[in-house]
């Protein structure tokens, strides 16, 4: 076993984790920043292409209270108001700091340029050209990290559990993927910044590292999860023809700039059947577009791959090239000529509103354990406003880093507990005794198909029950121990991923079964309509191998630790 | 429709052991990436095949670099083609397992 020790341990090096590491080091702590992938490359942050919301008032007068009002509105009454306020109020500080670190926010007439994204009441979103927000953000934060000696960056380490002693977090354990050796990470405080869970779904916009590890880590450590039923789908993810080297959510900017027509298999525009007419402009909200596409497919009018057609055939060539010059060439390499053909699009899993429950200091109910970024639940309620994802990563990351640093400074030692660490590592250490495991790669694909088919944006009690049944069977099939012990053992890695993904999938399904109404990203076809008696947040906890779901009235103003 | 095939010859092994080449037939669909083919092998034939990637489509993570016919390529942007393709781990990096080599910057590694 490889032993490491530090003040603040940050798990996950996306926007939230990198910001947390910088903030904790700034407050005088030694930091270890761990990622299962490469630093700043494995998660959603580097993949983001578009906008970041912040009430700067640079483009037009604005105030964070307006941003908050829009965030709460999008969240359909379920946002944790303190977290939402923190996000909106602190956004400017972080966006300006990133600007000082030369991220390169687009400028116009001597001020930061802000665009008007759907759901916002005014031009509020900054970005980096061209479709380069995520890579620029990642590069900038990495450059800052590299300048700070107190931060040790370590990639290729998969954290498999938080180590808890006497109810307190004392560090974590994991696997060094390159050698297959186990790793003990002692720390005075720990931050979970592992991002979202969209890998649970077959059609998703995310990466391999977004199987919801942090939710499973938090749950097993004794923390609570909240709002797990709310998975945001992006309506027009690319489906066909196979397009490589490009993000599947790339059609959104095309629609912003050029409109584009959404057509069914019969070549008809159909959005108006579902309450919103388009006429060439991009006004369709995400939920209506998602619904309309699902319904057309269900009615047998879907495209061959099971989605809708998106057509730009009415847009003159010159306009296409003017708006997206180099991107048009990349499309050509994929044999896609937008002037002659349409592409197929469908809703894909994109972001998770739910997550680890924290207070405004990013503290979970487990002492010394914090969370940040998309791993946190609550700020966005039942639906996230576009642009709030990156802002949340910055703001919550910084806050978690500051809080965890204060905590670490107040503690003399980690309080590491060998026996607890050994228990956490048990399955990994007993790898050699594993019976033959099923084809883990195939099981993963099956899980993703199950979630797509039965736990998508449109749900029924029957489908959800069937999904839960199957998840429990799959857990049985997976078995109690991982197999394989070679360096970078894919079978062992799949097993560990499946262990978390199956648990997190159950959280989503259980919460979705309970919520017998339709709200935001959770639409029950058997319970249409939003009900006032469901102005509740569902909290999940793990106790003696059982998942507990509890309903709590949405917080109004709680200032104490959860 | 006749099914077309890609025959993937993959150099496999771990450090210290002699490398071997294994051959897998993968159904060929035009437009697919080399990574699609390698992932298909894992789900359908051999889940132990070690390959590394994060972003799958976006070409953002840069983790999937391997050698195709002796030249470094991104498996996720390289197209699958009909017929034979020979892939191997990067020859200028330390081997980890099968197609995975050590790619992390030196100061981001756990061990040196
Ligand atoms: C394609 C795409 C486009 C987007 N576009 C936008 C946009 O334009 N604007 C916006 O506001 N939001 C956007 N979002 C959402 C936004 O990018 C994310 O919400 C945000 O970046 C999350 O940051 P994070 O640091 O919390 O997580 P991530 O950036 O996902 O980082 C999490 C990190 O944790 C690591 N990790 C996970 N599990 C473990 C483990 N067990 N052990 C060690 N490490 C682990 C991962 O490898 C990863 O590096 C987009 C998302 C996607 C997928
Ligand atoms: S898989 Fe990310 S660049 Fe190839």
XYZ file of C-alpha atoms and ligand atoms in Angstrom:
731
model
C 0.000 0.000 0.000
C 1.206 3.476 -0.870
C 0.768 5.926 2.036
C 0.228 9.644 1.639
C -0.633 12.343 4.130
C -1.825 15.935 3.773
C -3.964 18.683 5.297
C -6.694 18.978 2.663
C -7.484 16.155 0.274
C -9.393 17.140 -2.877
C -10.948 14.296 -4.858
C -11.535 15.218 -8.497
C -9.632 17.796 -10.529
C -12.332 19.507 -12.570
C -13.226 23.178 -12.191
C -14.506 22.687 -8.640
C -11.598 20.557 -7.411
C -8.929 22.759 -8.955
C -10.502 25.894 -7.494
C -10.827 24.214 -4.104
C -7.151 23.232 -4.128
C -6.090 26.785 -4.977
C -8.308 28.249 -2.240
C -7.125 25.793 0.432
C -3.471 26.428 -0.418
C -4.087 30.169 -0.395
C -5.245 29.759 3.200
C -1.993 28.103 4.169
C -2.733 24.390 3.861
C -0.895 21.579 2.158
C -3.180 20.071 -0.475
C -3.312 16.849 -2.439
C -5.434 17.019 -5.567
C -6.333 13.541 -6.812
C -7.962 12.483 -10.058
C -8.758 9.131 -11.616
C -7.883 10.640 -14.972
C -5.400 13.382 -15.860
C -5.516 16.626 -13.890
C -8.086 18.978 -15.433
C -8.919 16.662 -18.313
C -11.187 13.903 -17.153
C -14.500 15.544 -16.388
C -17.147 17.905 -17.673
C -15.231 21.134 -17.159
C -12.818 20.669 -20.043
C -15.741 19.649 -22.277
C -17.931 22.697 -21.683
C -18.258 24.788 -24.806
C -20.610 27.572 -24.122
C -21.462 30.042 -21.451
C -20.921 30.941 -17.813
C -23.584 32.924 -15.980
C -22.704 35.920 -13.832
C -24.475 39.189 -13.060
C -21.594 41.507 -13.960
C -23.684 44.236 -15.451
C -21.030 44.632 -18.128
C -23.394 44.239 -21.075
C -26.461 45.783 -19.512
C -27.384 46.729 -15.933
C -27.750 43.658 -13.730
C -27.607 42.550 -10.106
C -27.006 39.131 -8.601
C -30.524 39.224 -7.194
C -31.896 39.073 -10.750
C -29.647 36.104 -11.467
C -30.930 34.493 -8.264
C -34.547 35.104 -9.251
C -33.953 33.326 -12.581
C -32.117 30.460 -10.870
C -34.948 29.946 -8.388
C -37.522 30.144 -11.156
C -35.712 27.500 -13.215
C -35.445 25.324 -10.094
C -39.262 25.216 -9.836
C -39.402 26.003 -6.142
C -36.918 23.348 -5.029
C -33.607 25.220 -4.905
C -31.823 25.447 -1.596
C -32.057 29.253 -1.392
C -28.778 29.640 0.486
C -26.798 27.636 -2.032
C -28.480 29.378 -4.946
C -27.725 32.746 -3.411
C -24.105 31.836 -2.777
C -23.767 30.799 -6.405
C -25.216 34.029 -7.780
C -23.701 36.425 -5.268
C -20.148 35.101 -5.464
C -20.132 34.538 -9.205
C -18.666 37.970 -9.972
C -15.669 37.490 -7.666
C -14.760 34.218 -9.314
C -15.371 35.353 -12.899
C -13.222 38.455 -12.285
C -10.520 36.351 -10.668
C -10.516 34.027 -13.676
C -10.273 37.119 -15.855
C -7.237 38.315 -13.898
C -5.755 34.848 -14.438
C -6.181 35.483 -18.179
C -8.841 32.975 -19.061
C -9.701 35.163 -22.027
C -13.414 35.904 -21.626
C -14.685 37.353 -24.897
C -14.657 41.176 -24.928
C -16.514 43.838 -26.849
C -16.036 47.611 -26.768
C -13.687 47.355 -23.814
C -15.971 45.295 -21.564
C -16.628 41.603 -21.048
C -19.171 40.444 -23.558
C -22.278 38.868 -22.116
C -24.892 36.995 -24.121
C -28.499 36.236 -23.382
C -28.931 32.491 -22.818
C -32.343 30.807 -22.476
C -33.926 31.109 -19.037
C -32.088 34.306 -18.123
C -33.944 37.612 -18.117
C -31.057 39.471 -19.775
C -27.585 39.202 -21.317
C -25.674 37.585 -18.460
C -23.367 34.904 -19.783
C -19.649 35.225 -20.487
C -17.755 32.772 -22.698
C -14.465 32.134 -24.460
C -14.371 31.999 -28.271
C -14.782 29.801 -30.276
C -16.703 27.161 -28.350
C -13.649 27.172 -26.115
C -14.937 27.960 -22.625
C -14.124 24.613 -20.988
C -10.613 24.141 -22.387
C -9.729 27.760 -21.501
C -11.060 27.384 -17.961
C -9.154 24.155 -17.442
C -5.924 25.521 -18.833
C -6.153 28.648 -16.660
C -6.783 26.759 -13.434
C -4.017 24.273 -14.214
C -1.600 27.150 -14.761
C -2.495 28.538 -11.325
C -2.119 25.123 -9.669
C 1.311 24.654 -11.173
C 2.538 27.811 -9.497
C 1.639 26.698 -5.986
C 4.179 24.453 -4.252
C 1.791 23.508 -1.459
C -0.415 21.634 -3.928
C 0.551 18.146 -4.995
C -1.291 16.997 -8.116
C -1.747 13.266 -8.577
C -3.530 11.690 -11.527
C -4.394 8.046 -12.239
C -5.642 7.420 -8.695
C -9.222 6.195 -8.368
C -10.628 7.022 -4.957
C -12.794 4.092 -3.894
C -13.982 5.168 -0.444
C -13.802 7.875 2.199
C -12.297 6.553 5.416
C -14.506 7.300 8.404
C -13.432 6.896 12.016
C -15.791 7.590 14.922
C -18.184 9.188 12.474
C -15.581 11.629 11.104
C -13.822 11.660 7.733
C -10.077 11.059 8.191
C -9.011 10.608 4.571
C -9.693 8.208 1.740
C -8.457 5.056 0.070
C -8.089 4.217 -3.559
C -6.327 2.419 -6.311
C -3.286 3.581 -8.228
C -4.546 2.556 -11.635
C -1.164 2.336 -13.352
C 0.225 -0.250 -10.934
C -2.902 -1.666 -9.306
C -1.507 -0.833 -5.870
C -3.790 0.430 -3.154
C -3.330 3.956 -1.831
C -4.056 5.390 1.632
C -4.712 9.130 1.682
C -4.697 10.549 5.203
C -6.102 14.047 5.527
C -7.466 16.466 8.088
C -10.306 17.379 5.774
C -11.637 15.953 2.530
C -13.479 17.534 -0.413
C -15.515 15.489 -2.877
C -15.367 17.254 -6.250
C -16.023 14.313 -8.536
C -18.658 15.852 -10.827
C -21.919 14.333 -12.080
C -23.489 11.024 -13.070
C -24.447 11.198 -16.720
C -22.433 8.084 -17.565
C -25.373 6.178 -16.107
C -27.120 6.833 -19.419
C -26.337 5.371 -22.840
C -26.862 8.684 -24.550
C -24.885 11.254 -22.620
C -22.699 14.275 -23.150
C -20.149 13.373 -20.526
C -16.988 11.362 -20.038
C -16.079 7.957 -18.711
C -15.323 9.443 -15.298
C -18.826 10.705 -14.677
C -20.425 7.615 -13.177
C -21.404 9.433 -9.998
C -18.497 8.168 -7.867
C -18.736 11.074 -5.442
C -22.399 10.407 -4.650
C -21.572 6.812 -3.766
C -18.520 7.863 -1.736
C -20.569 10.399 0.220
C -23.442 8.010 0.806
C -21.218 5.214 2.103
C -19.397 7.706 4.333
C -22.675 8.655 6.014
C -23.521 11.885 4.196
C -26.915 12.593 2.661
C -27.833 13.065 -0.981
C -30.620 15.377 -2.117
C -32.774 15.859 -5.251
C -31.388 12.715 -6.907
C -34.418 12.345 -9.205
C -33.486 15.428 -11.215
C -31.246 14.554 -14.154
C -31.123 17.229 -16.831
C -31.430 16.126 -20.442
C -30.094 18.144 -23.306
C -32.727 17.919 -26.054
C -30.735 17.958 -29.263
C -27.688 15.792 -28.613
C -26.101 14.425 -31.762
C -27.304 10.945 -32.667
C -26.430 10.132 -36.279
C -24.575 9.875 -38.559
C -21.590 8.873 -36.424
C -19.640 12.054 -35.878
C -16.225 11.884 -34.300
C -13.948 14.438 -32.714
C -16.882 16.676 -31.809
C -18.965 17.117 -28.732
C -22.495 15.725 -29.070
C -24.019 18.929 -27.692
C -22.455 21.045 -30.440
C -25.740 21.769 -32.240
C -26.854 24.193 -29.568
C -24.650 27.077 -30.741
C -25.761 26.343 -34.296
C -29.338 26.813 -33.273
C -28.503 30.007 -31.368
C -26.866 31.557 -34.355
C -28.792 30.109 -37.271
C -32.081 28.707 -36.077
C -32.377 25.306 -37.698
C -35.537 23.274 -38.194
C -36.519 20.302 -36.092
C -38.318 17.758 -38.299
C -39.885 14.344 -37.860
C -39.504 11.329 -40.179
C -42.208 12.759 -42.423
C -40.281 15.980 -42.841
C -42.771 18.040 -40.824
C -42.018 20.565 -38.134
C -43.698 19.259 -35.023
C -42.842 21.485 -32.081
C -46.092 23.428 -32.495
C -48.047 20.268 -31.677
C -46.563 20.500 -28.219
C -47.377 24.088 -27.544
C -44.492 26.041 -29.025
C -44.106 27.069 -32.653
C -40.608 27.739 -33.942
C -40.614 29.275 -37.422
C -36.849 29.149 -37.884
C -35.842 30.858 -34.665
C -34.485 29.109 -31.610
C -37.077 29.759 -28.967
C -37.983 26.247 -27.943
C -37.186 25.592 -24.284
C -35.230 22.469 -23.365
C -38.090 20.682 -21.655
C -40.585 21.230 -24.505
C -38.048 20.176 -27.131
C -37.239 17.022 -25.170
C -40.902 16.190 -24.745
C -41.759 16.834 -28.384
C -38.953 14.614 -29.676
C -39.876 11.773 -27.312
C -43.507 11.941 -28.330
C -42.761 11.955 -32.054
C -40.529 8.895 -31.663
C -43.201 7.189 -29.598
C -45.786 7.906 -32.285
C -43.579 6.176 -34.848
C -42.483 9.400 -36.512
C -38.892 9.335 -35.254
C -35.759 9.311 -37.401
C -34.092 5.948 -38.149
C -31.741 6.166 -35.151
C -34.618 7.072 -32.839
C -34.629 10.848 -32.667
C -35.612 13.820 -34.791
C -33.990 15.502 -37.775
C -32.284 18.827 -37.399
C -32.049 20.664 -40.692
C -30.095 23.740 -41.755
C -30.825 23.184 -45.435
C -32.651 26.528 -45.603
C -29.565 28.430 -44.407
C -27.393 29.769 -47.259
C -23.893 28.231 -47.470
C -22.227 31.580 -46.952
C -24.113 32.129 -43.694
C -23.129 28.714 -42.397
C -19.498 29.379 -43.142
C -19.575 32.848 -41.682
C -21.016 31.613 -38.409
C -18.936 28.474 -37.973
C -16.004 28.566 -40.423
C -13.607 25.878 -39.138
C -16.405 23.811 -37.631
C -17.915 23.413 -41.110
C -14.635 21.804 -42.227
C -14.656 19.431 -39.290
C -18.188 18.458 -40.243
C -17.044 17.876 -43.818
C -14.474 15.401 -42.525
C -17.403 13.542 -41.014
C -19.134 13.631 -44.416
C -21.730 16.012 -43.046
C -22.765 18.772 -45.456
C -25.438 20.796 -43.726
C -26.551 22.470 -46.930
C -27.571 19.096 -48.359
C -28.538 16.891 -45.444
C -30.016 16.951 -42.003
C -28.581 15.245 -38.940
C -30.387 13.181 -36.332
C -30.638 14.462 -32.776
C -32.158 13.179 -29.535
C -32.247 14.109 -25.851
C -29.100 13.062 -23.993
C -28.234 13.085 -20.286
C -26.251 16.228 -19.605
C -26.094 17.399 -15.995
C -27.222 16.339 -12.541
C -29.107 18.762 -10.316
C -29.048 16.409 -7.336
C -26.064 15.479 -5.243
C -24.358 15.626 -1.895
C -26.248 17.679 0.656
C -24.156 20.491 2.113
C -24.679 23.760 3.960
C -23.449 27.104 2.668
C -19.923 26.248 3.877
C -20.038 23.162 1.599
C -19.949 20.985 4.683
C -21.748 17.619 4.676
C -23.236 16.177 7.827
C -20.057 14.080 8.253
C -17.429 16.154 10.102
C -14.362 17.020 7.953
C -16.162 16.017 4.759
C -17.019 18.664 2.143
C -18.331 18.642 -1.415
C -18.108 21.054 -4.346
C -19.235 21.512 -7.943
C -21.693 19.260 -9.720
C -21.198 16.743 -6.915
C -23.278 19.095 -4.732
C -27.064 18.952 -4.849
C -29.536 21.688 -4.098
C -28.455 24.920 -5.744
C -30.349 24.234 -8.943
C -33.450 22.503 -7.622
C -35.516 20.708 -10.245
C -33.777 22.252 -13.241
C -30.522 24.083 -13.903
C -30.303 27.414 -15.651
C -27.820 27.299 -18.508
C -24.421 28.673 -17.538
C -24.831 27.864 -13.840
C -22.744 24.675 -14.051
C -19.339 26.276 -14.449
C -20.199 29.128 -12.081
C -21.221 26.599 -9.456
C -17.930 24.738 -9.933
C -15.916 27.940 -9.316
C -17.970 29.340 -6.456
C -18.543 26.115 -4.559
C -14.980 24.983 -5.235
C -13.544 28.141 -3.727
C -15.907 27.978 -0.779
C -15.197 24.297 -0.084
C -11.446 24.949 -0.255
C -11.702 27.804 2.239
C -13.938 25.856 4.625
C -11.878 22.676 4.457
C -8.696 24.666 5.058
C -10.140 26.296 8.176
C -11.189 22.889 9.399
C -7.796 21.321 8.702
C -6.025 24.114 10.558
C -8.195 23.499 13.585
C -7.225 19.819 13.720
C -3.869 18.536 15.002
C -3.882 15.285 13.039
C -6.063 13.352 10.649
C -7.047 10.736 13.217
C -6.319 8.040 10.629
C -7.677 4.644 11.478
C -5.899 1.623 9.948
C -8.732 -0.761 10.649
C -11.303 1.502 9.017
C -9.038 1.944 6.005
C -8.577 -1.804 5.724
C -12.333 -2.316 5.846
C -12.832 0.236 3.098
C -10.264 -1.552 0.948
C -11.596 -5.004 1.576
C -13.105 -5.781 -1.816
C -10.009 -4.545 -3.608
C -7.641 -6.450 -1.357
C -9.553 -9.680 -1.779
C -9.510 -9.454 -5.571
C -7.660 -12.743 -5.920
C -10.553 -14.603 -4.294
C -13.175 -13.331 -6.734
C -15.280 -15.933 -8.465
C -15.606 -15.551 -12.217
C -17.250 -12.165 -12.766
C -19.683 -11.468 -15.586
C -18.504 -9.465 -18.590
C -18.278 -6.170 -16.744
C -18.076 -4.096 -19.910
C -21.294 -5.665 -21.178
C -22.988 -5.131 -17.811
C -22.093 -1.454 -17.970
C -23.658 -1.135 -21.400
C -26.750 -2.905 -20.138
C -27.033 -0.528 -17.194
C -26.799 2.476 -19.506
C -29.498 1.079 -21.793
C -31.751 0.343 -18.825
C -31.436 3.898 -17.527
C -32.108 5.359 -20.982
C -35.138 3.167 -21.577
C -36.748 3.318 -18.152
C -35.391 6.310 -16.237
C -35.161 9.002 -18.921
C -36.879 12.375 -18.629
C -40.361 10.814 -19.026
C -41.143 8.292 -16.364
C -43.937 6.020 -15.192
C -44.284 4.048 -11.988
C -44.211 0.770 -13.936
C -41.020 1.556 -15.783
C -39.310 2.798 -12.637
C -40.308 -0.304 -10.694
C -38.975 -2.509 -13.468
C -35.725 -0.545 -13.485
C -35.300 -0.962 -9.739
C -35.868 -4.713 -9.989
C -33.302 -5.054 -12.712
C -30.752 -2.915 -10.853
C -30.984 -5.224 -7.858
C -30.492 -8.257 -10.094
C -27.505 -6.640 -11.734
C -26.004 -5.981 -8.342
C -26.326 -9.683 -7.592
C -24.761 -10.541 -10.921
C -21.836 -8.252 -10.235
C -20.865 -10.245 -7.162
C -19.172 -9.144 -3.946
C -15.582 -8.928 -5.187
C -13.839 -7.461 -8.229
C -11.672 -9.698 -10.378
C -8.362 -8.868 -11.976
C -5.179 -7.431 -10.557
C -3.009 -6.416 -13.505
C -1.767 -2.843 -13.918
C -4.685 -0.729 -15.198
C -7.011 -3.655 -14.845
C -10.114 -2.841 -16.835
C -12.221 -5.592 -15.312
C -11.432 -4.447 -11.796
C -12.055 -0.827 -12.784
C -15.413 -1.721 -14.364
C -16.367 -3.613 -11.209
C -15.578 -0.634 -9.000
C -17.411 1.689 -11.377
C -20.430 -0.598 -11.503
C -20.532 -0.848 -7.731
C -20.939 2.936 -7.574
C -23.109 3.312 -10.654
C -25.593 0.674 -9.518
C -25.894 2.361 -6.131
C -26.290 5.826 -7.617
C -28.783 4.549 -10.205
C -30.849 3.153 -7.364
C -30.816 6.562 -5.707
C -32.164 8.179 -8.880
C -34.822 5.520 -9.335
C -35.922 5.416 -5.706
C -36.346 9.187 -5.559
C -38.151 9.163 -8.913
C -40.560 6.467 -7.739
C -41.450 8.487 -4.659
C -42.030 11.802 -6.406
C -45.557 11.367 -7.686
C -45.804 14.612 -9.630
C -44.087 16.239 -12.585
C -41.616 19.035 -12.016
C -38.673 20.369 -13.997
C -36.459 17.546 -15.168
C -38.615 14.884 -13.538
C -41.737 14.224 -15.612
C -44.114 11.458 -14.569
C -46.510 10.517 -17.346
C -48.709 8.872 -14.735
C -48.683 12.018 -12.579
C -48.738 15.031 -14.894
C -48.673 18.450 -13.321
C -46.756 20.028 -10.491
C -48.309 19.699 -7.045
C -47.869 22.191 -4.197
C -47.726 19.336 -1.651
C -44.540 18.237 -3.385
C -42.661 21.424 -2.495
C -40.319 19.008 -0.821
C -36.744 17.867 -1.226
C -35.993 14.192 -0.919
C -32.920 13.240 1.062
C -31.279 9.865 0.731
C -29.042 8.168 3.218
C -27.402 4.782 3.560
C -27.812 2.820 6.726
C -26.779 -0.822 7.247
C -26.967 -1.589 3.554
C -30.386 0.057 3.166
C -31.205 3.162 1.207
C -33.514 5.510 3.110
C -35.554 8.223 1.428
C -36.913 11.072 3.504
C -39.043 14.069 2.463
C -38.243 17.468 3.901
C -39.955 20.810 3.151
C -37.701 22.904 0.945
C -35.338 24.947 3.086
C -36.050 28.625 3.410
C -33.203 29.888 5.545
C -31.178 27.374 7.486
C -27.787 28.563 8.599
C -26.605 25.618 10.668
C -24.671 22.591 9.464
C -26.941 19.903 7.991
C -26.620 -5.874 -46.605
C -23.320 -7.757 -46.423
C -21.468 -7.289 -43.194
C -18.061 -5.773 -43.571
C -15.278 -6.397 -41.122
C -12.325 -4.645 -39.608
C -9.604 -6.997 -38.498
C -7.846 -5.394 -35.554
C -4.376 -6.686 -34.691
C -3.640 -5.475 -31.194
C -0.326 -5.577 -29.418
C -0.996 -6.648 -25.846
C 0.903 -7.298 -22.658
C 2.292 -5.834 -19.457
C 5.784 -4.505 -18.703
C 8.391 -7.188 -18.266
C 6.443 -9.859 -20.117
C 6.916 -10.512 -23.837
C 4.293 -8.700 -25.921
C 1.834 -10.694 -28.020
C -0.419 -9.713 -30.878
C -4.071 -10.713 -30.775
C -6.501 -10.408 -33.624
C -10.174 -9.482 -33.323
C -12.800 -9.163 -36.050
C -15.078 -6.196 -35.547
C -18.160 -5.402 -37.646
C -17.349 -2.380 -39.723
C -19.775 0.504 -40.010
C -18.554 3.491 -41.998
C -17.985 6.582 -39.886
C -17.059 4.769 -36.698
C -13.908 5.548 -34.788
C -11.084 3.202 -33.947
C -12.116 3.703 -30.323
C -15.626 2.469 -31.203
C -14.022 -0.728 -32.488
C -11.877 -1.184 -29.394
C -14.860 -0.574 -27.112
C -16.882 -3.087 -29.116
C -14.189 -5.698 -28.440
C -14.405 -5.017 -24.728
C -18.189 -5.419 -24.525
C -18.563 -8.306 -26.937
C -15.364 -10.326 -26.791
C -12.806 -9.483 -24.151
C -13.446 -7.037 -21.300
C -9.840 -7.351 -20.156
C -8.494 -5.451 -23.169
C -6.819 -2.414 -21.624
C -7.496 0.878 -23.392
C -7.728 4.324 -21.948
C -10.021 7.217 -22.782
C -12.291 9.697 -21.024
C -14.246 11.937 -23.344
C -15.139 9.416 -26.095
C -16.334 12.024 -28.624
C -15.132 15.475 -27.803
C -11.380 14.992 -28.373
C -10.834 16.954 -25.178
C -9.060 14.544 -22.810
C -6.237 13.429 -25.133
C -5.905 10.165 -23.233
C -6.642 7.788 -26.081
C -3.377 8.183 -27.962
C -2.063 4.905 -29.384
C -0.066 3.850 -32.443
C -1.778 2.818 -35.635
C 0.579 1.290 -38.224
C 3.434 2.763 -36.205
C 2.073 6.319 -36.121
C 0.616 8.062 -33.069
C -3.123 8.765 -33.418
C -6.085 9.558 -31.217
C -8.196 6.403 -31.182
C -11.328 8.548 -30.855
C -10.762 10.630 -33.989
C -9.127 7.962 -36.141
C -11.659 6.283 -38.412
C -12.163 2.586 -38.429
C -11.544 1.176 -41.912
C -12.452 -2.029 -43.615
C -9.700 -4.650 -43.585
C -6.634 -4.905 -41.404
C -5.497 -2.352 -38.842
C -2.497 -2.796 -36.548
C -2.501 -0.989 -33.222
C 0.032 -0.816 -30.395
C 0.757 1.304 -27.334
C 2.861 4.447 -27.797
C 6.440 3.336 -28.372
C 8.006 6.455 -26.861
C 6.252 6.094 -23.481
C 6.508 3.518 -20.725
C 4.084 0.632 -21.190
C 1.364 0.174 -18.569
C -0.892 -2.516 -20.024
C -1.971 -3.457 -23.556
C -2.701 -0.153 -25.338
C -2.166 1.991 -22.244
C 1.094 3.804 -21.718
C 2.161 6.298 -19.098
C 1.047 9.670 -20.417
C 0.661 11.867 -17.322
C 3.079 14.787 -16.974
C 5.931 13.844 -14.632
C 4.852 16.185 -11.844
C 1.353 14.720 -11.778
C 2.412 11.146 -11.088
C 2.104 9.252 -7.837
C 5.322 7.301 -8.291
C 8.516 8.217 -10.082
C -20.320 18.559 -22.828
C -20.699 19.465 -21.699
C -20.883 20.818 -21.915
C -21.212 21.669 -20.870
N -21.350 23.000 -21.129
C -21.580 23.850 -20.098
C -21.629 25.254 -20.316
O -21.468 25.726 -21.436
N -21.840 26.068 -19.253
C -22.018 25.577 -17.980
O -22.194 26.356 -17.054
N -21.987 24.250 -17.742
C -21.771 23.385 -18.770
N -21.748 22.036 -18.522
C -21.794 21.584 -17.124
C -20.464 21.884 -16.438
O -19.424 21.678 -17.352
C -20.237 21.008 -15.213
O -21.347 21.059 -14.365
C -19.005 21.438 -14.424
O -17.892 21.575 -15.275
C -18.692 20.428 -13.340
O -17.438 20.723 -12.755
P -16.883 19.805 -11.598
O -15.515 20.269 -11.275
O -17.869 19.716 -10.522
O -16.810 18.326 -12.237
P -15.916 17.768 -13.450
O -15.355 18.834 -14.281
O -16.742 16.725 -14.103
O -14.675 17.097 -12.701
C -14.797 15.965 -11.894
C -13.456 15.262 -11.827
O -13.503 14.231 -10.839
C -12.788 13.108 -11.288
N -13.278 11.932 -10.569
C -14.520 11.388 -10.644
N -14.597 10.316 -9.828
C -13.379 10.182 -9.233
C -12.841 9.236 -8.297
N -13.554 8.231 -7.834
N -11.547 9.380 -7.899
C -10.782 10.401 -8.398
N -11.255 11.313 -9.283
C -12.541 11.200 -9.688
C -13.056 13.081 -12.785
O -12.061 12.365 -13.475
C -13.067 14.578 -13.129
O -11.793 15.019 -13.534
C -21.410 21.155 -19.568
C -21.247 19.790 -19.342
C -20.895 18.945 -20.388
C -20.720 17.481 -20.117
S -11.103 9.904 -25.814
Fe -10.723 11.923 -25.179
S -9.372 12.641 -26.744
Fe -9.806 10.630 -27.376
